[in-house]
PDB file of C-alpha atoms in Angstrom:
ATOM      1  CA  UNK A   6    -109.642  86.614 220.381  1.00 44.00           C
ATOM      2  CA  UNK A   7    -107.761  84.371 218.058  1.00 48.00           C
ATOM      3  CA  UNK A   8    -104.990  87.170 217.356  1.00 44.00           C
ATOM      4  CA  UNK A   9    -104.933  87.826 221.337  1.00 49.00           C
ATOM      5  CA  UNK A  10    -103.686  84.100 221.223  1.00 46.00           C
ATOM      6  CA  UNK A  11    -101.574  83.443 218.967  1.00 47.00           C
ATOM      7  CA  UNK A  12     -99.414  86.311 219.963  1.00 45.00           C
ATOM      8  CA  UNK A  13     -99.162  85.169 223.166  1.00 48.00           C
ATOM      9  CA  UNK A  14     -98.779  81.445 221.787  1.00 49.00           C
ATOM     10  CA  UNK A  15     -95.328  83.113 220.473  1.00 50.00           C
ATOM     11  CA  UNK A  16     -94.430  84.827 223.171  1.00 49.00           C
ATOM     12  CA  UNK A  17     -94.426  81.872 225.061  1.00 44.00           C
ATOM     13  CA  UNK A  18     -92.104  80.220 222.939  1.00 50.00           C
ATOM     14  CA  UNK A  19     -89.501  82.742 222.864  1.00 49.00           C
ATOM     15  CA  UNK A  20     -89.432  82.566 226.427  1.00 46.00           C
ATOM     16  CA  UNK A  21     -88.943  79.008 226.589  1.00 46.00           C
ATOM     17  CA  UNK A  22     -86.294  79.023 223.805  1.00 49.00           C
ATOM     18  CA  UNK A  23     -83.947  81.796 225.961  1.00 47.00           C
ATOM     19  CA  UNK A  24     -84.599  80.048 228.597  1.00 42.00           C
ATOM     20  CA  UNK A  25     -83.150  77.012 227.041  1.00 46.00           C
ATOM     21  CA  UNK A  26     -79.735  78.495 225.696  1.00 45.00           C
ATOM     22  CA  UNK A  27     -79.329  80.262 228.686  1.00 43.00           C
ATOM     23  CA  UNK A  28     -78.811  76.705 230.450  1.00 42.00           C
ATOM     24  CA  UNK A  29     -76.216  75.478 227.554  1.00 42.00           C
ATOM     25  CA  UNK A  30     -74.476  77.884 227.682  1.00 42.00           C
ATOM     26  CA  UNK A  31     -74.122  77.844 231.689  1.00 41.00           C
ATOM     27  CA  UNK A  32     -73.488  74.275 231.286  1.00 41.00           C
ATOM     28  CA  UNK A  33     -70.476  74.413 228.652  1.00 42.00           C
ATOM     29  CA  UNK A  34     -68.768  76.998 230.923  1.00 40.00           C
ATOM     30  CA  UNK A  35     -68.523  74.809 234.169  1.00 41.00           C
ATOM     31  CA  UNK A  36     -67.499  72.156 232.356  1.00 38.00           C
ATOM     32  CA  UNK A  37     -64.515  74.494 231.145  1.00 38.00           C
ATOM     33  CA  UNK A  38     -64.219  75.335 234.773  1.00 37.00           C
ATOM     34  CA  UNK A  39     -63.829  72.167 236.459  1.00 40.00           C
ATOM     35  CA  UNK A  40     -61.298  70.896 233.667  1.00 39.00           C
ATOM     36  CA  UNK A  41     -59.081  73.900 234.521  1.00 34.00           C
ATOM     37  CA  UNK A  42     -59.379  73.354 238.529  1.00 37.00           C
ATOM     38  CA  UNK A  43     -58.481  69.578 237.532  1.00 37.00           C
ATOM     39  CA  UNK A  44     -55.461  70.235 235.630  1.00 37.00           C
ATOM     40  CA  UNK A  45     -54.273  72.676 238.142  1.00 35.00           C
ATOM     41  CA  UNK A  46     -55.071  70.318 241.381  1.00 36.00           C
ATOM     42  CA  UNK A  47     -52.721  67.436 239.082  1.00 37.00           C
ATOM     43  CA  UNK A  48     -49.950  69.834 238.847  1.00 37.00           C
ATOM     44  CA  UNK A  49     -49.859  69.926 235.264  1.00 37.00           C
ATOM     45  CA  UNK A  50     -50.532  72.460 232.628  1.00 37.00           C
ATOM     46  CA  UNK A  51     -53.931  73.050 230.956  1.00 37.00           C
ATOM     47  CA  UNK A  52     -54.070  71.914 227.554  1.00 37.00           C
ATOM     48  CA  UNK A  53     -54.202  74.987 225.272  1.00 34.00           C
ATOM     49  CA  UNK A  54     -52.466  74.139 222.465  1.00 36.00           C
ATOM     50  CA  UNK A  55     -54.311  73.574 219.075  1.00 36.00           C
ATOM     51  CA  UNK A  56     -54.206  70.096 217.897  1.00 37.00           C
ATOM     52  CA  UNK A  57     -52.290  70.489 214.104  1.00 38.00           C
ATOM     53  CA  UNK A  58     -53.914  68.645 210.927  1.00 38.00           C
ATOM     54  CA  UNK A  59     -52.060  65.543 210.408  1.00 42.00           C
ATOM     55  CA  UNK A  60     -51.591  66.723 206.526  1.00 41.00           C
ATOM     56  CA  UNK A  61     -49.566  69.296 207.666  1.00 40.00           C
ATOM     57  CA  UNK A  62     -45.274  68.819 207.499  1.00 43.00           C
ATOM     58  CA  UNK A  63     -43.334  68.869 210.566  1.00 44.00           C
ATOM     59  CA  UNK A  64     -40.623  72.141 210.666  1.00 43.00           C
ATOM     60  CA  UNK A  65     -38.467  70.117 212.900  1.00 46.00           C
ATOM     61  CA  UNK A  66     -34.982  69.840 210.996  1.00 46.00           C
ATOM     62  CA  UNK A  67     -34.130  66.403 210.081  1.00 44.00           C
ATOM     63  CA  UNK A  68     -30.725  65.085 210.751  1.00 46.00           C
ATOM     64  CA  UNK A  69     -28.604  64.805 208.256  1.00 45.00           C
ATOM     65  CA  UNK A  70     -27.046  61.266 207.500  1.00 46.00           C
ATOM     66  CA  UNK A  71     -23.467  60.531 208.481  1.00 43.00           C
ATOM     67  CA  UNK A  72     -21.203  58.845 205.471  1.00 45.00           C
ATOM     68  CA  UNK A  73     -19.758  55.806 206.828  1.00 44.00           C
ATOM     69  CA  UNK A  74     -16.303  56.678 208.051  1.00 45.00           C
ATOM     70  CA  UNK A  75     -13.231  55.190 206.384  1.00 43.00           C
ATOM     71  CA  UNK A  76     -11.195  52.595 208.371  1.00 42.00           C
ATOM     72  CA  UNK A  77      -7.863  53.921 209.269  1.00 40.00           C
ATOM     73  CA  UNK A  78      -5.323  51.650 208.674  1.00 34.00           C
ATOM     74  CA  UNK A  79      -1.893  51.754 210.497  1.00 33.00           C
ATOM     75  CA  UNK A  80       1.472  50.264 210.001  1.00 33.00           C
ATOM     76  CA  UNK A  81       3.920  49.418 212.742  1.00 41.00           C
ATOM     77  CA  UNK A  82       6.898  49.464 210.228  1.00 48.00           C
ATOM     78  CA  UNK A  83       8.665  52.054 208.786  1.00 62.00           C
ATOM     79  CA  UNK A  84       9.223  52.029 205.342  1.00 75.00           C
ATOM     80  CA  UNK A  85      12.816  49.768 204.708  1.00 86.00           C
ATOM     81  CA  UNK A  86      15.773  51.816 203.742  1.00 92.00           C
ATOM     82  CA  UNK A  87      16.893  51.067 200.461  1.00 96.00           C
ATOM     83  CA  UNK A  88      20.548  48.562 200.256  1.00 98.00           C
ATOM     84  CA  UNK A  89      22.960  51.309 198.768  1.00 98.00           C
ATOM     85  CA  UNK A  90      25.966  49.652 199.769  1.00 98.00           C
ATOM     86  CA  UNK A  91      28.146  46.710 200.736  1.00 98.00           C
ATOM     87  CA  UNK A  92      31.871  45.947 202.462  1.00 98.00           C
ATOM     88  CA  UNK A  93      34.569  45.304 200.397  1.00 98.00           C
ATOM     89  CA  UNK A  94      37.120  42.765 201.988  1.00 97.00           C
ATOM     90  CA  UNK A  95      39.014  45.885 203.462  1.00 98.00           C
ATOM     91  CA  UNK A  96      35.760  47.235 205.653  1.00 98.00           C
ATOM     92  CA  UNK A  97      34.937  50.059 203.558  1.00 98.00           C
ATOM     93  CA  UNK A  98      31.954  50.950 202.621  1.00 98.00           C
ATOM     94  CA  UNK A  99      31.581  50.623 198.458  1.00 98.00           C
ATOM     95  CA  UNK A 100      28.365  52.024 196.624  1.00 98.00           C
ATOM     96  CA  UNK A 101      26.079  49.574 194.796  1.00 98.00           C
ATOM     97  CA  UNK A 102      26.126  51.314 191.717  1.00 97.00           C
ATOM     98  CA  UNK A 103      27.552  54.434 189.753  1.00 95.00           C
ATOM     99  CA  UNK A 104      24.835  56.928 190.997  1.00 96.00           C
ATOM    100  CA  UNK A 105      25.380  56.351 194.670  1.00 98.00           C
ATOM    101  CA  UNK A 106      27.417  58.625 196.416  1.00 97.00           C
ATOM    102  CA  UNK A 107      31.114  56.984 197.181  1.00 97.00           C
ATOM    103  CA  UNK A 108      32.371  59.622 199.436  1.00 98.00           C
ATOM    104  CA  UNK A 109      31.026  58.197 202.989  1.00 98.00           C
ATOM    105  CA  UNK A 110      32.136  57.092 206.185  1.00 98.00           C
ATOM    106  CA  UNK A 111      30.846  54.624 208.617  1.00 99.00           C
ATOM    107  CA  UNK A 112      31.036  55.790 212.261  1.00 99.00           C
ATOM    108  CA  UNK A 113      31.584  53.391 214.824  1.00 99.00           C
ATOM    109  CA  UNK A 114      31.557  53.472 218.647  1.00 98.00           C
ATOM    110  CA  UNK A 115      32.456  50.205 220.598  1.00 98.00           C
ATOM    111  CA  UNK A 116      32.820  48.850 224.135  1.00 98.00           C
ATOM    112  CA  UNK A 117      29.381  50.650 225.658  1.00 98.00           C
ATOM    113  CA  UNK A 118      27.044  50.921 226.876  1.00 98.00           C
ATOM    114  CA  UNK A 119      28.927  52.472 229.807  1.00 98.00           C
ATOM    115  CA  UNK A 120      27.192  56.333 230.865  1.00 98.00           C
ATOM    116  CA  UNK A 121      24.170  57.918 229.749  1.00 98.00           C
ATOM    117  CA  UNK A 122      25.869  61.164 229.903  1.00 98.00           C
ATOM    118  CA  UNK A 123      28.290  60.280 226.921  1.00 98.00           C
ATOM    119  CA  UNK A 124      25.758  58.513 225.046  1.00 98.00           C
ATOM    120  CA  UNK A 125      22.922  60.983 224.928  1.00 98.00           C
ATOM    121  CA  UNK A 126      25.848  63.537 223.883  1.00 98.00           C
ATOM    122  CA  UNK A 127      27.004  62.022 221.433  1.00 98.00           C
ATOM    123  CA  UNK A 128      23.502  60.953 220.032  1.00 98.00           C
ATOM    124  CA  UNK A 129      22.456  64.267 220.332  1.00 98.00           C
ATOM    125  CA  UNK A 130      25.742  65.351 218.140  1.00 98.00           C
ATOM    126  CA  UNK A 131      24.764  62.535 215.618  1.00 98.00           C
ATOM    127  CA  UNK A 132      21.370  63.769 215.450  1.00 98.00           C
ATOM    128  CA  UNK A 133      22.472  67.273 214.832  1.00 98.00           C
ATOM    129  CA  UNK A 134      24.227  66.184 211.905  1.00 98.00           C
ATOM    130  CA  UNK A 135      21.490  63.743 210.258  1.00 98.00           C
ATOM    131  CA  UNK A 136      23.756  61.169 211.145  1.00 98.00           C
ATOM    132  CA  UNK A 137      23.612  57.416 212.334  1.00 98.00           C
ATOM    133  CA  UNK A 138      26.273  55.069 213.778  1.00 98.00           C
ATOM    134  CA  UNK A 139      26.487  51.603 215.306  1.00 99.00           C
ATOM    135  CA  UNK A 140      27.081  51.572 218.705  1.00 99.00           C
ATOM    136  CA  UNK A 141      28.801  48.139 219.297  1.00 98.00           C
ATOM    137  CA  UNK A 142      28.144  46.873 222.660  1.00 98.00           C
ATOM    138  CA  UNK A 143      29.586  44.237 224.499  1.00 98.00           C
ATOM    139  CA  UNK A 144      26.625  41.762 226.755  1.00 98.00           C
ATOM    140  CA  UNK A 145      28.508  42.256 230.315  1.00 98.00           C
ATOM    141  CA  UNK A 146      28.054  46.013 229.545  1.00 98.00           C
ATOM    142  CA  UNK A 147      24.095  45.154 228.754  1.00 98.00           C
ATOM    143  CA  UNK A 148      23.420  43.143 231.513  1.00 98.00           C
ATOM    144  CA  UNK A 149      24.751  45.642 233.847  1.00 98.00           C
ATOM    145  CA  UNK A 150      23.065  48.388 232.244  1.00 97.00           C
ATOM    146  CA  UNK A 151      19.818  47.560 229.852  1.00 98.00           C
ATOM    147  CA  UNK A 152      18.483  50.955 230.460  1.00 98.00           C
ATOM    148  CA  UNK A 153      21.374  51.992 228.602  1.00 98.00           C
ATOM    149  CA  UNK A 154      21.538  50.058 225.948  1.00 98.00           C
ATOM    150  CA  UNK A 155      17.428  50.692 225.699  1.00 98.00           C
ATOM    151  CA  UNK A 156      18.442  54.538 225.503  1.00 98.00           C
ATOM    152  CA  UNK A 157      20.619  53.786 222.434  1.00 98.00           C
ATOM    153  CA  UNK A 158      17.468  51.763 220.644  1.00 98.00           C
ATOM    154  CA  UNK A 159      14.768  54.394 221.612  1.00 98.00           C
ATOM    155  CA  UNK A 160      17.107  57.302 219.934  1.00 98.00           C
ATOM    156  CA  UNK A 161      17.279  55.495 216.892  1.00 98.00           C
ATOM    157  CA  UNK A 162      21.047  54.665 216.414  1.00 98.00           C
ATOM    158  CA  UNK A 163      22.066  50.904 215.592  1.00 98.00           C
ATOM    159  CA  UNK A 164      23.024  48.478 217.840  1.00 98.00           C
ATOM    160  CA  UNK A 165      26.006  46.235 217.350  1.00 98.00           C
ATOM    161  CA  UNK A 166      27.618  42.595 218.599  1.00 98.00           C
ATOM    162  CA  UNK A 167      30.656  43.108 220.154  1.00 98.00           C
ATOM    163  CA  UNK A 168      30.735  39.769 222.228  1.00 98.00           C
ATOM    164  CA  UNK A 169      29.830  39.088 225.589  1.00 98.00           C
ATOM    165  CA  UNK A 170      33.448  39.539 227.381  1.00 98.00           C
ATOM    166  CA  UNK A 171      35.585  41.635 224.921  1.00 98.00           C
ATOM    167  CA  UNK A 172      37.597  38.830 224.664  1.00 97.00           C
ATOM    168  CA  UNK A 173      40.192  37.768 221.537  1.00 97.00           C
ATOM    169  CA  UNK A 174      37.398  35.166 219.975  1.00 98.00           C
ATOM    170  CA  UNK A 175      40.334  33.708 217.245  1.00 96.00           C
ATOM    171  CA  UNK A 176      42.090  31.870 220.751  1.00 91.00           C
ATOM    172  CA  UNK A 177      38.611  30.473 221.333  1.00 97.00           C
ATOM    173  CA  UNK A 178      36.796  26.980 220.520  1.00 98.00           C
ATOM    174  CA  UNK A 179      33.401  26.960 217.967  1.00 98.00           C
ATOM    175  CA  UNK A 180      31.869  25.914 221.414  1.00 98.00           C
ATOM    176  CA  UNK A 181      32.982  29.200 223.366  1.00 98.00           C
ATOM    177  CA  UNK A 182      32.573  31.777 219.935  1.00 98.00           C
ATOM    178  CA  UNK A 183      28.832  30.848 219.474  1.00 98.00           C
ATOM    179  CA  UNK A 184      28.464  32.108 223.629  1.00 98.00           C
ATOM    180  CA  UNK A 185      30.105  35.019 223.365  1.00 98.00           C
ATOM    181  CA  UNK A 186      28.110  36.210 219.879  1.00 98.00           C
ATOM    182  CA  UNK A 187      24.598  34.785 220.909  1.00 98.00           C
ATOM    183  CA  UNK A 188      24.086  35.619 224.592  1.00 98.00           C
ATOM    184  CA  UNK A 189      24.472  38.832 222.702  1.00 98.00           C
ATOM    185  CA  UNK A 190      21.920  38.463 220.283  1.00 98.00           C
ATOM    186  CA  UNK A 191      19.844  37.566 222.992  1.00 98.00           C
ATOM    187  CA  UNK A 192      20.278  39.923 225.517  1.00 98.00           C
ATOM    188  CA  UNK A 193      19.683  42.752 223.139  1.00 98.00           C
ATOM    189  CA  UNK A 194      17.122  41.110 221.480  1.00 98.00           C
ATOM    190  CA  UNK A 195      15.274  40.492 224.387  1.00 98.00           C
ATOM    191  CA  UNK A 196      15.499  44.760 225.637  1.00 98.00           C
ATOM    192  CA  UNK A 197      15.020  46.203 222.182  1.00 98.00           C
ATOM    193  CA  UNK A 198      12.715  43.301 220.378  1.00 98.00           C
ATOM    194  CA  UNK A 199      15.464  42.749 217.206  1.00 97.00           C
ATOM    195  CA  UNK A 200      18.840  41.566 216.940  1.00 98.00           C
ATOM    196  CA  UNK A 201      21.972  43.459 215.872  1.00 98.00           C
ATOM    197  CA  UNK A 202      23.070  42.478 212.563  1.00 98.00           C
ATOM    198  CA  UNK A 203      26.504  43.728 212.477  1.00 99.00           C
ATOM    199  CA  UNK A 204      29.210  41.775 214.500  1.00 98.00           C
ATOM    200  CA  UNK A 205      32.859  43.508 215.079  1.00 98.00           C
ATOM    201  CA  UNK A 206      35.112  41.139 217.350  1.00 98.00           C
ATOM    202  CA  UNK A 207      36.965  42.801 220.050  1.00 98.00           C
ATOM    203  CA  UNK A 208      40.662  43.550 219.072  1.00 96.00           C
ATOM    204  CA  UNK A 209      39.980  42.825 215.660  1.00 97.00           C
ATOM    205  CA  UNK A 210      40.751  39.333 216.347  1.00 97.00           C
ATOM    206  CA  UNK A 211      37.625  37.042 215.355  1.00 97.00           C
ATOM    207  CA  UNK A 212      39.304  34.520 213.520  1.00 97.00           C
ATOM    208  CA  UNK A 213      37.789  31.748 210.706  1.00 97.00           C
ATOM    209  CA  UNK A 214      35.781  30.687 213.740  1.00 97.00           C
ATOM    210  CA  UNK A 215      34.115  34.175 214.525  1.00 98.00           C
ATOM    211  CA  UNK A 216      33.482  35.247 211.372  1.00 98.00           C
ATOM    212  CA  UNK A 217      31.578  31.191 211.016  1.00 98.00           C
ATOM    213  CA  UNK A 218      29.546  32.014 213.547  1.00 98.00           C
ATOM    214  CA  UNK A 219      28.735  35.983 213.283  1.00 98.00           C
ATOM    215  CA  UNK A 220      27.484  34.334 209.471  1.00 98.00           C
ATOM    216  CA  UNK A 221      25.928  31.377 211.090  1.00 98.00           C
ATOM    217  CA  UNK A 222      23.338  34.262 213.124  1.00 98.00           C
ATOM    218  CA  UNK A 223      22.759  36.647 209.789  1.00 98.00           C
ATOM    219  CA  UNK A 224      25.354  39.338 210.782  1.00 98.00           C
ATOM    220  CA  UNK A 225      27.928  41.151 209.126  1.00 98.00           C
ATOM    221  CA  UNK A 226      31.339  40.450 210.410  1.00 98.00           C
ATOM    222  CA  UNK A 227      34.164  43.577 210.514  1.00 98.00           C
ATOM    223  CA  UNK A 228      36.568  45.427 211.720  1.00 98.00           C
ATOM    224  CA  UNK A 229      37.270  48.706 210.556  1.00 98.00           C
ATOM    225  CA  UNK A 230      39.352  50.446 208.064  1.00 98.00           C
ATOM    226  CA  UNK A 231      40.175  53.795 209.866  1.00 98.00           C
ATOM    227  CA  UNK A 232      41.066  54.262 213.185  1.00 98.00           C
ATOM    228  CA  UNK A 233      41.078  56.971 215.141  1.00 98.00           C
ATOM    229  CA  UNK A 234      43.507  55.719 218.138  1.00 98.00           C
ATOM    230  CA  UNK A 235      41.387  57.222 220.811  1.00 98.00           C
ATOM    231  CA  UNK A 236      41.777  53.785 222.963  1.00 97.00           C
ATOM    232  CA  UNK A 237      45.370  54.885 223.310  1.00 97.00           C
ATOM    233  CA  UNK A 238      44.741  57.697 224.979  1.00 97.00           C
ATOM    234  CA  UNK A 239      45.238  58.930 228.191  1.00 95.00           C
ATOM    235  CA  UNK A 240      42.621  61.235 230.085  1.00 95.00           C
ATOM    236  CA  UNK A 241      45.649  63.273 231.514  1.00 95.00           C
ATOM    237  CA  UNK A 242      47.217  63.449 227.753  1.00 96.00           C
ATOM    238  CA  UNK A 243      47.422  66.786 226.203  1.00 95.00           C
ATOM    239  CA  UNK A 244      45.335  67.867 222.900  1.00 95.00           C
ATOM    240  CA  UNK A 245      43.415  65.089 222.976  1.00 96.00           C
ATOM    241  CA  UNK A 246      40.385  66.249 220.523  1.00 96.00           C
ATOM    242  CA  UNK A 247      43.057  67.594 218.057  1.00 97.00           C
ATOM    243  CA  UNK A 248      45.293  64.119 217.992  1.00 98.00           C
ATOM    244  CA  UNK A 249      41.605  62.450 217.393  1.00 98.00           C
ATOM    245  CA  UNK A 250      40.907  64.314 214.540  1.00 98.00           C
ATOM    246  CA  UNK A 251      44.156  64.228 212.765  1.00 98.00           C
ATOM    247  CA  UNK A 252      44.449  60.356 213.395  1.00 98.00           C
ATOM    248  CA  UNK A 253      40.883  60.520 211.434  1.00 98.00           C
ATOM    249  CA  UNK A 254      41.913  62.721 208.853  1.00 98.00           C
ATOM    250  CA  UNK A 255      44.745  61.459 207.800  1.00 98.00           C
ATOM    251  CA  UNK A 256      43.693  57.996 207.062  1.00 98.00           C
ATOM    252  CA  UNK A 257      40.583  59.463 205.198  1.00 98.00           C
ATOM    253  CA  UNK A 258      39.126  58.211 202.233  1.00 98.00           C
ATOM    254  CA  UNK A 259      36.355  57.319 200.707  1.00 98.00           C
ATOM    255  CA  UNK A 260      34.039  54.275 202.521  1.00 98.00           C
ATOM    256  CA  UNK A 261      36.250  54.865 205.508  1.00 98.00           C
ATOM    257  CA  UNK A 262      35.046  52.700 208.232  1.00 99.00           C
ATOM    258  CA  UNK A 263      36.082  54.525 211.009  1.00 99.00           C
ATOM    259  CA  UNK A 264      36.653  53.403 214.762  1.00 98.00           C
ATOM    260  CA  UNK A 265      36.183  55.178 218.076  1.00 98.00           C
ATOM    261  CA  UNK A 266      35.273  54.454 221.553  1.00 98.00           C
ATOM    262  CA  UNK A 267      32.613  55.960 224.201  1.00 98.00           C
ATOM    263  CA  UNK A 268      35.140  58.044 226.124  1.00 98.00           C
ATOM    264  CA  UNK A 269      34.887  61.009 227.445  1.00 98.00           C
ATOM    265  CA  UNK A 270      37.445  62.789 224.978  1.00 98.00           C
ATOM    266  CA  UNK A 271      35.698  61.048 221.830  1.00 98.00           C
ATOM    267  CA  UNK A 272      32.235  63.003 223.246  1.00 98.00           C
ATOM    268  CA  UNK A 273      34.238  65.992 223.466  1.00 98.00           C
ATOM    269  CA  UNK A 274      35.902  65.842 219.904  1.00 98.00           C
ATOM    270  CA  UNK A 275      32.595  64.439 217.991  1.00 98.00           C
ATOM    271  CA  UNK A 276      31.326  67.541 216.847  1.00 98.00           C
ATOM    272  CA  UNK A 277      34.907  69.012 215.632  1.00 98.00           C
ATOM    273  CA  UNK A 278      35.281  65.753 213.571  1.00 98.00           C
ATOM    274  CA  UNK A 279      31.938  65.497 212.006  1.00 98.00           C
ATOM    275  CA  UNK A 280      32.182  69.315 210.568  1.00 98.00           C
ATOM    276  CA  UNK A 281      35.465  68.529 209.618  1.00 98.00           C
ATOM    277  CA  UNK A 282      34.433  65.812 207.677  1.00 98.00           C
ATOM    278  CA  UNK A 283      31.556  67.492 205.831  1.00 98.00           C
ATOM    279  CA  UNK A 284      33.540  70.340 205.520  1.00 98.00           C
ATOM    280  CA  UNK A 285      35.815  67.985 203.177  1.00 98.00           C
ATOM    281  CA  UNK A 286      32.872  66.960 201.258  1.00 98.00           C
ATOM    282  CA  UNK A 287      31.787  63.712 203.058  1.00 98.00           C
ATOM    283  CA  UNK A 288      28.604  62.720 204.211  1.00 98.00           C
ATOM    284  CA  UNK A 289      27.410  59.725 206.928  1.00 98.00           C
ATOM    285  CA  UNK A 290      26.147  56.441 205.430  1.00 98.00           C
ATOM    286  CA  UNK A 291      23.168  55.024 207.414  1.00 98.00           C
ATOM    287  CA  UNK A 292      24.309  51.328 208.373  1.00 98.00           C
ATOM    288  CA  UNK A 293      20.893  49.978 207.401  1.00 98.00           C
ATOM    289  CA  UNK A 294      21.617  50.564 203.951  1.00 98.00           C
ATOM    290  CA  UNK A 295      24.474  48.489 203.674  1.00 98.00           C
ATOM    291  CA  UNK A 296      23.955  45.260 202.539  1.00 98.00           C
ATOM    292  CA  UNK A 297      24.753  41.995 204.852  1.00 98.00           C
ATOM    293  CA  UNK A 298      26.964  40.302 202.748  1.00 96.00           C
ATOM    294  CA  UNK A 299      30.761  41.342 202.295  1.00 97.00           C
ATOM    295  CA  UNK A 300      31.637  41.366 198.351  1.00 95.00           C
TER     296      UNK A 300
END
């Protein structure tokens, strides 16, 4: 009798210890259930992922540091052109020392700005050559054209005074000189932001009194020391381009300071003249390397 119980003392407790994990185990899978059924009715995804150990090291790449950048710096000047030369008391050009090259020429155009047409040609003939000239311009000229006389600054030739009027200054008062050179050296001044520097008086005629004043505003007063004659010519004349170069040519030498004129037959005979005169062995001083004082 006290076998017949015990047994069935044990069987009793196996049946109520199923029954028990039966009902923990039902319970743990609603409860997975309804957080699924939530998560869905939220909209958002059910949380599957595996939560990491914190001891582990993130793959994600990290970013590299930049290296502070360098400041740029920037100039608004070119670098100044070295003073090679200076004007001798006949307008040529003379080397500063023994090493310099002494077989230049100065080229000169006066009484512009007058047509864009002859000034881009001729600028373009310069340019094809490596070569710069002053362009002397006279302020009546300016005011009636500035675009013009902007053209000539933005292709980077040099501007020149050649008075207001193209006038005979050495006939003229202190009073009336200093008008004619420095409505100039305003006008252009005011179009191109700088001053000319180099003065040539119209006819060749400046006097004691221009020559005062062109020193009086920091510019170098000439005339010129070869002339090519193309102011005496005639558009219906004959051989024009040929007369032009001969006139050149046969006053050359070295430091020749050479006159012409924006007309149409100068344009036209630019290019002939300039391989002629490398072709004799001369090359084209820049006029910002000539000094500003005559010696």
């Amino acid at each position: 009798m006290t076998k017949q119980t015990t047994v069935l003392f044990l069987i009793c407790a196996f049946l109520l210890s199923s029954c028990g994990n039966s009902t923990t185990s039902s319970s743990n899978s609603n409860v997975t259930t309804n957080q699924f059924q939530q998560s869905k009715e939220e909209g958002k995804e059910p949380n599957t992922e595996v939560s990491k150990p914190n001891n582990i090291p993130s793959t994600e790449p990290i970013p590299a540091e930049k290296d502070p950048e360098t400041p740029k710096t920037e100039t608004d000047q070119a670098a100044p052109i070295e003073l090679k030369y200076h004007m001798n008391k006949n307008y040529d050009i003379i080397p500063n020392d023994e090493e310099t090259p002494k077989k230049v020429v100065l080229l000169t155009f006066d009484d512009g700005p007058k047509e864009a047409s002859m000034i881009n040609s001729m600028i373009d003939t310069l340019d094809n050559h490596h070569a710069k000239a002053i362009f002397f311009v006279n302020g009546y000229r300016v005011k009636e054209n500035p675009d013009l006389l902007k053209l000539i600054h933005d292709r980077e030739q040099i501007i020149g005074n050649h008075s207001w009027d193209h006038i005979v200054l050495k006939k003229k008062t202190e009073t009336e000189v200093k008008k004619q050179i420095e409505d100039v050296q305003k006008a252009v001044k005011d179009i191109t932001g700088t001053a000319p520097v180099f003065f040539r008086p119209p006819h060749g005629g400046g006097g004691d009194v221009g020559k005062k004043v062109a020193k009086d505003n920091g510019l170098l007063y000439m005339t010129w020391s070869n002339g090519s004659l193309d102011w005496e010519m005639k558009a219906s004349d004959a051989n024009k381009t040929t007369a032009l170069i001969k006139n050149v040519t046969d006053q050359l030498h070295s430091g020749s300071n050479i006159l012409m004129h924006e007309l149409p037959w100068t344009v036209e005979a630019l290019e002939a003249l300039l391989v002629e005169l490398e072709g004799r062995g001369y090359s084209f001083v820049d006029p910002r390397s000539i000094e500003l004082e005559m010696r």
